Short mmCIF file of C-alpha atoms and ligand atoms in Angstrom, two decimals:
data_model
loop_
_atom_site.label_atom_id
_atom_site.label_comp_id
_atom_site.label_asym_id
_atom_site.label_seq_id
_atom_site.Cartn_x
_atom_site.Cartn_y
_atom_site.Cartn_z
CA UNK A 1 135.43 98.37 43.78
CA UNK A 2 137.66 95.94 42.13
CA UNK A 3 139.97 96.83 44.76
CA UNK A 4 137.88 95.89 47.52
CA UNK A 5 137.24 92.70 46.55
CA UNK A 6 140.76 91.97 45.79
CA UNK A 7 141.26 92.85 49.23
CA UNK A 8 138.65 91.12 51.13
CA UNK A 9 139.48 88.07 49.04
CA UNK A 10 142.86 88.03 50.02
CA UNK A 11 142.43 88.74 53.81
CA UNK A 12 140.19 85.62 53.55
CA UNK A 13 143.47 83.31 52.50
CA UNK A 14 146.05 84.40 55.23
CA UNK A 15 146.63 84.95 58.26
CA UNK A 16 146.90 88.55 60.24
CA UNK A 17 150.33 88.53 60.66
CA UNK A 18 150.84 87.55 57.06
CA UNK A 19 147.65 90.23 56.07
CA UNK A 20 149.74 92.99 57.30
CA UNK A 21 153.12 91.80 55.54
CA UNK A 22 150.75 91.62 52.19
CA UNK A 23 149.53 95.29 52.68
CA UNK A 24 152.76 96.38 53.51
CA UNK A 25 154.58 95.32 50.52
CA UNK A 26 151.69 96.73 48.11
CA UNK A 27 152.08 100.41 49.93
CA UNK A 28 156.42 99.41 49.68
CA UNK A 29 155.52 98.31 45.73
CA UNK A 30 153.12 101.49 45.21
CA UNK A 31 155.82 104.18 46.43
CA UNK A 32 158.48 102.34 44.43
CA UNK A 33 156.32 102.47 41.39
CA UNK A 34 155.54 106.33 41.69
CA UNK A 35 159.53 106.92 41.37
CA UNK A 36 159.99 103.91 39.07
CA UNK A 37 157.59 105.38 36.56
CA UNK A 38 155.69 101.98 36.83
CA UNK A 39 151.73 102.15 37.32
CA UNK A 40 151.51 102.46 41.08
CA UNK A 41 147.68 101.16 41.23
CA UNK A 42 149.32 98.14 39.27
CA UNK A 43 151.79 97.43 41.62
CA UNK A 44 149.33 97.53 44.39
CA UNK A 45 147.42 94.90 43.09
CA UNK A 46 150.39 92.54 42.85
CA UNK A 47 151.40 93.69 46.44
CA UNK A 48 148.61 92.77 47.81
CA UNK A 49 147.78 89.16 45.58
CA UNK A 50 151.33 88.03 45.56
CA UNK A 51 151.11 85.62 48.50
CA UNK A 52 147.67 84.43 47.85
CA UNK A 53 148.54 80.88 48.02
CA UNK A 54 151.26 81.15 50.80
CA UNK A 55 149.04 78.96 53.57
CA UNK A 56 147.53 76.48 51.04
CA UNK A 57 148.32 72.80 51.57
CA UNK A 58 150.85 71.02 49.81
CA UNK A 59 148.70 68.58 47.98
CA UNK A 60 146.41 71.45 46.93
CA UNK A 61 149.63 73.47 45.66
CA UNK A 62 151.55 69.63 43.88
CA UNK A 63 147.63 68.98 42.15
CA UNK A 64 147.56 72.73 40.81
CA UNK A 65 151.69 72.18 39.52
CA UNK A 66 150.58 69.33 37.67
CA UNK A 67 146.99 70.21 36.67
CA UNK A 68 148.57 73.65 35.11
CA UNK A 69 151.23 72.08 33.73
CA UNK A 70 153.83 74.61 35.75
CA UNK A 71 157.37 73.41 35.79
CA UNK A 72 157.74 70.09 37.79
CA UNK A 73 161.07 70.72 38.90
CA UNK A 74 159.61 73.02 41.42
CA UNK A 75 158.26 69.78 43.35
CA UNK A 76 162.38 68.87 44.08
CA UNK A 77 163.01 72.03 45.51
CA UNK A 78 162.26 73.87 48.48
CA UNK A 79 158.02 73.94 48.87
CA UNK A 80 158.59 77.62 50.01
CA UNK A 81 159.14 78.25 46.00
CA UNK A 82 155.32 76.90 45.03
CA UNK A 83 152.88 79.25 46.56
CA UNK A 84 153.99 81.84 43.71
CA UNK A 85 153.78 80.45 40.68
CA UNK A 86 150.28 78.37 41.85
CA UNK A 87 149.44 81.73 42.98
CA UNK A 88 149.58 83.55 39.79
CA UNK A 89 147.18 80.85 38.11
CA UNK A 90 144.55 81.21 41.10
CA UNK A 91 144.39 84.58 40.92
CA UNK A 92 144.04 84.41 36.82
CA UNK A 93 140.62 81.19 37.13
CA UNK A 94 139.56 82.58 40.36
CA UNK A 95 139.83 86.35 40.41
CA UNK A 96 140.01 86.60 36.72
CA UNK A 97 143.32 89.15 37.10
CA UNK A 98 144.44 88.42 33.02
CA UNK A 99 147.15 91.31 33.48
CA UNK A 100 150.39 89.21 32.28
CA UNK A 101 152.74 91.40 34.37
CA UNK A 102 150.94 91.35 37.24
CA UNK A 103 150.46 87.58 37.17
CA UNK A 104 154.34 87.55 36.13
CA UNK A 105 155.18 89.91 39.50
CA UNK A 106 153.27 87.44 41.65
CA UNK A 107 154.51 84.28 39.50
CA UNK A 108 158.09 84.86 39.95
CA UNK A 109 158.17 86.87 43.60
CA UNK A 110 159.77 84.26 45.18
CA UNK A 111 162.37 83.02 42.36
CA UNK A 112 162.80 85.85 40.31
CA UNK A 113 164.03 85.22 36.89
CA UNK A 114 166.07 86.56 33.71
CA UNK A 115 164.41 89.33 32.19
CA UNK A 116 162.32 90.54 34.98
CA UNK A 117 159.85 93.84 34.28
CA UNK A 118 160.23 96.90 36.08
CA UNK A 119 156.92 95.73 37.90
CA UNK A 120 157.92 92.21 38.80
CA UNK A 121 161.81 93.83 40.33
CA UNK A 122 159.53 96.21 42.53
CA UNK A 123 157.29 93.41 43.74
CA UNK A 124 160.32 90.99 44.64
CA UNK A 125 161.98 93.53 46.11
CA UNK A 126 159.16 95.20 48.32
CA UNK A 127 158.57 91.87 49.42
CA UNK A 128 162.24 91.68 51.00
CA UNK A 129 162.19 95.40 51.96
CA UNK A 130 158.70 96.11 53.55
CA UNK A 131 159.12 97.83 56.57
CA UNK A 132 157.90 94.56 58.75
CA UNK A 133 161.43 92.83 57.78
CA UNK A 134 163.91 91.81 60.00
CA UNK A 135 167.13 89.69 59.01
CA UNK A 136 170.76 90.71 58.20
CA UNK A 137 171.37 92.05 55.42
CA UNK A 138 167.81 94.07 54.66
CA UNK A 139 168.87 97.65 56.22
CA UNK A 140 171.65 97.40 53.14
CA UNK A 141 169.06 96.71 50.49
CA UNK A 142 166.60 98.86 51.80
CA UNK A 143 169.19 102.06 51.28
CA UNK A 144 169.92 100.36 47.65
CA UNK A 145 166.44 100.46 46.84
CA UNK A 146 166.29 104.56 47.74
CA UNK A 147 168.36 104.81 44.81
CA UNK A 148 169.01 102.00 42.15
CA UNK A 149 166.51 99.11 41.47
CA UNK A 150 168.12 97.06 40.07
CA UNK A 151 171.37 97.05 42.87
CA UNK A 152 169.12 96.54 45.53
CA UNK A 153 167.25 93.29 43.66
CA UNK A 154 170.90 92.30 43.17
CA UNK A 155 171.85 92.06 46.65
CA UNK A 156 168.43 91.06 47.92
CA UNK A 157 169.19 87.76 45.64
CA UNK A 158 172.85 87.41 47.07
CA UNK A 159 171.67 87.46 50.01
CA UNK A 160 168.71 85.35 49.60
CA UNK A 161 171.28 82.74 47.60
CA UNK A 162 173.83 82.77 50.50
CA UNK A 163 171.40 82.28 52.92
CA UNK A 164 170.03 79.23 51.38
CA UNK A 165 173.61 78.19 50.61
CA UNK A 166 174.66 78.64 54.75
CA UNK A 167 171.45 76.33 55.91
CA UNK A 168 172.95 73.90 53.23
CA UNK A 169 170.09 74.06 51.30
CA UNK A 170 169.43 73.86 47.29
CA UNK A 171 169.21 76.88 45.43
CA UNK A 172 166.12 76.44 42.35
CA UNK A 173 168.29 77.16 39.72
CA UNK A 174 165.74 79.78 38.29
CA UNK A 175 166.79 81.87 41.11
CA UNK A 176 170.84 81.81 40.01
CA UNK A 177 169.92 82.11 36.89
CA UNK A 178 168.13 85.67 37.68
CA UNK A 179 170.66 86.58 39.82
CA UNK A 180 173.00 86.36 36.87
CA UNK A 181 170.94 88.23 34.88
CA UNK A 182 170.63 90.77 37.08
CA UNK A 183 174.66 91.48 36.35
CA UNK A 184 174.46 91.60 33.21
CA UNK A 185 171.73 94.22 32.95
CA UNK A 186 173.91 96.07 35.25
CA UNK A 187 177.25 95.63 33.14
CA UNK A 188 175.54 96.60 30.18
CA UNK A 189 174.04 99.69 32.27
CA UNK A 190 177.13 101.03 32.82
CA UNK A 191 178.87 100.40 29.89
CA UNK A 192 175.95 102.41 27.76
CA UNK A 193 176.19 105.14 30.82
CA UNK A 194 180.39 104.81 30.00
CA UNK A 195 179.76 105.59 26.29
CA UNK A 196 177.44 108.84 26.67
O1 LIG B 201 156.37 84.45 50.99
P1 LIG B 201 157.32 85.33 51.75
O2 LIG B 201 157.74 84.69 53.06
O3 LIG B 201 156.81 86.72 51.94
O4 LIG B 201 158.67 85.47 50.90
P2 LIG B 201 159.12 84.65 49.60
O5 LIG B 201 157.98 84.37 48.72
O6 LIG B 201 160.26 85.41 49.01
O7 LIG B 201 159.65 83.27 50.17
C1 LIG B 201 160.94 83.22 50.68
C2 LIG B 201 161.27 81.84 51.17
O8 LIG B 201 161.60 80.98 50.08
C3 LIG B 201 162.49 81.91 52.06
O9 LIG B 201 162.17 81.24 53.28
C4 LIG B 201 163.55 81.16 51.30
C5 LIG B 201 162.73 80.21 50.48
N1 LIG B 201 163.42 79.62 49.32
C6 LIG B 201 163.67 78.30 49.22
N2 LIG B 201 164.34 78.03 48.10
C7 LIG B 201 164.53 79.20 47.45
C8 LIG B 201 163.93 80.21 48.22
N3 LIG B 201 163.95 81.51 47.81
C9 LIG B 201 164.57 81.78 46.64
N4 LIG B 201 164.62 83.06 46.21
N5 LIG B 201 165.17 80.83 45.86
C10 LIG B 201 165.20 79.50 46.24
O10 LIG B 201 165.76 78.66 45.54
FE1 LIG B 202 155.86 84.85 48.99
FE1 LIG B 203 155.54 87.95 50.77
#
């Protein structure tokens, strides 16, 4: 039940085209989960709310920055970056979702950022993987992700940065710094794998 209405609420704040991106990542997040040992019903529900806010206008998405006091740097970079951390408080008042990770995943979808759960990695990188996607680079990450995580968020934020950097556009620095973290988790990986 409390699936359904997640659903039908959501269909309600996008368009088709985007609809069937949004239930495409949540079946990408849900079959990541099941091998991830993450809670696949969990991950559906942040498949399927993390672009909630994608279509709203910008003065709705500057007065909820402000009015939940998220960070106002957001407002001098790219207004792509908004609709997911306004998203994750919507979904907490509106649909009363009060799971932190899941509001996390859908928070920091876009950006990513240091110290990302297992849950909020499989929702930023279904997002860039679901089978709907077509750019350079995703074939790569989408044979990353049949194996290793945490690569394939890697190199779905490279790419992501160097795209950005090509159209000679700012990078939010939440995003480098994630990216950055990502290497380290993997250095550390394989030096505890080294020392077995
Ligand atoms: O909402 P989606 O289109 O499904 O995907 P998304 O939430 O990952 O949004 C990606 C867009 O955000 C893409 O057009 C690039 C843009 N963007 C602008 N600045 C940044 C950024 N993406 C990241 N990761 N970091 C930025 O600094
Ligand atoms: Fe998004
Ligand atoms: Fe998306």
């Amino acid at each position: 039940m409390e699936r359904e209405f997640l659903l039908q609420a959501t269909k309600k704040q996008l368009t088709p085209a985007r609809w069937e991106h949004t239930l495409r990542v949540s079946e990408t997040a849900a079959e990541l989960a099941r091998r991830e040992g993450v809670d696949p019903d969990r991950a559906e529900v942040a498949g399927i709310l993390h672009d909630y806010c994608k279509f709203w206008e910008t003065d709705e998405l500057v007065s909820w920055i402000k009015k939940c006091h998220l960070p106002e740097d957001l407002l001098s970079y790219h207004k792509e970056l908004w609709h997911a951390p306004v998203g994750a408080e919507v979904i907490r008042e509106e649909l009363h979702i009060t799971d932190e990770d899941i509001l996390n995943a859908v928070r920091y979808h876009t950006s990513g950022r240091p110290g990302m759960s297992k849950l909020e990695k499989i929702i930023f990188l279904a997002d860039y993987i679901e089978p709907g996607r077509r750019f350079p680079g995703v074939d790569e990450v989408r044979e990353l992700a049949k194996t290793d995580l945490d690569q394939a968020v890697l190199q779905a934020m490279n790419n992501s940065i160097v795209f950005l950097i090509q159209r000679g556009q700012k990078v939010y620095p939440l995003t480098l710094l994630a990216r950055n973290d990502m290497l380290d988790q993997i250095a550390e990986k394989h030096l505890r794998e080294e020392s077995f």
